[in-house]
Short mmCIF file of C-alpha atoms in Angstrom, two decimals:
data_model
loop_
_atom_site.label_atom_id
_atom_site.label_comp_id
_atom_site.label_asym_id
_atom_site.label_seq_id
_atom_site.Cartn_x
_atom_site.Cartn_y
_atom_site.Cartn_z
CA TYR A 222 -5.40 12.41 9.28
CA ASN A 223 -6.14 14.11 5.95
CA HIS A 224 -8.60 17.01 6.15
CA GLY A 225 -8.60 17.55 2.39
CA LYS A 226 -10.70 15.95 -0.30
CA ARG A 227 -11.38 12.24 -0.13
CA TRP A 228 -9.12 10.09 -2.30
CA LYS A 229 -11.98 8.96 -4.51
CA THR A 230 -13.05 12.57 -5.09
CA LYS A 231 -9.58 13.97 -5.63
CA PHE A 232 -8.35 11.26 -8.02
CA HIS A 233 -10.28 9.65 -10.87
CA LEU A 234 -8.19 6.49 -10.84
CA LEU A 235 -6.69 4.80 -7.82
CA VAL A 236 -4.25 1.95 -8.18
CA ARG A 237 -3.69 -0.20 -5.13
CA LEU A 238 -0.10 -1.18 -4.63
CA VAL A 239 1.16 -3.13 -1.67
CA HIS A 240 4.76 -2.24 -0.87
CA THR A 241 5.47 -5.27 1.29
CA ASN A 242 3.64 -8.54 1.62
CA TYR A 243 2.26 -7.84 5.10
CA LEU A 244 -0.38 -10.53 4.73
CA GLU A 245 2.29 -13.19 4.32
CA TYR A 246 4.20 -11.88 7.33
CA VAL A 247 1.04 -11.97 9.45
CA ARG A 248 0.23 -15.53 8.32
CA ARG A 249 3.53 -16.70 9.83
CA GLU A 250 2.58 -15.44 13.30
CA LYS A 251 0.46 -17.19 15.93
CA ASN A 252 -3.18 -17.27 14.73
CA GLY A 253 -1.85 -15.92 11.45
CA GLN A 254 -4.68 -17.13 9.22
CA VAL A 255 -7.26 -15.29 11.29
CA GLN A 256 -5.14 -12.15 11.53
CA ALA A 257 -4.43 -12.18 7.78
CA PHE A 258 -8.15 -12.51 7.06
CA LEU A 259 -8.95 -9.51 9.26
CA LEU A 260 -6.02 -7.46 7.95
CA LYS A 261 -7.11 -8.02 4.36
CA TYR A 262 -10.59 -6.68 5.00
CA ILE A 263 -9.42 -3.80 7.18
CA ASN A 264 -7.01 -2.76 4.41
CA SER A 265 -9.82 -2.91 1.85
CA TRP A 266 -12.05 -0.83 4.10
CA VAL A 267 -9.37 1.83 4.67
CA VAL A 268 -8.69 2.15 0.94
CA SER A 269 -12.41 2.49 0.18
CA ILE A 270 -12.98 5.37 2.63
#
């Protein structure tokens, strides 16, 4: 956990870069479409904190 400044406060510009295509990997698993949907929105939420 980071106890410093929030990312949006510390940096004026944030560029989102996905290192690996985790969403595609999740889609290939059982119930992958549902998991990919949830993962996408959880990722967006984490980045926006």
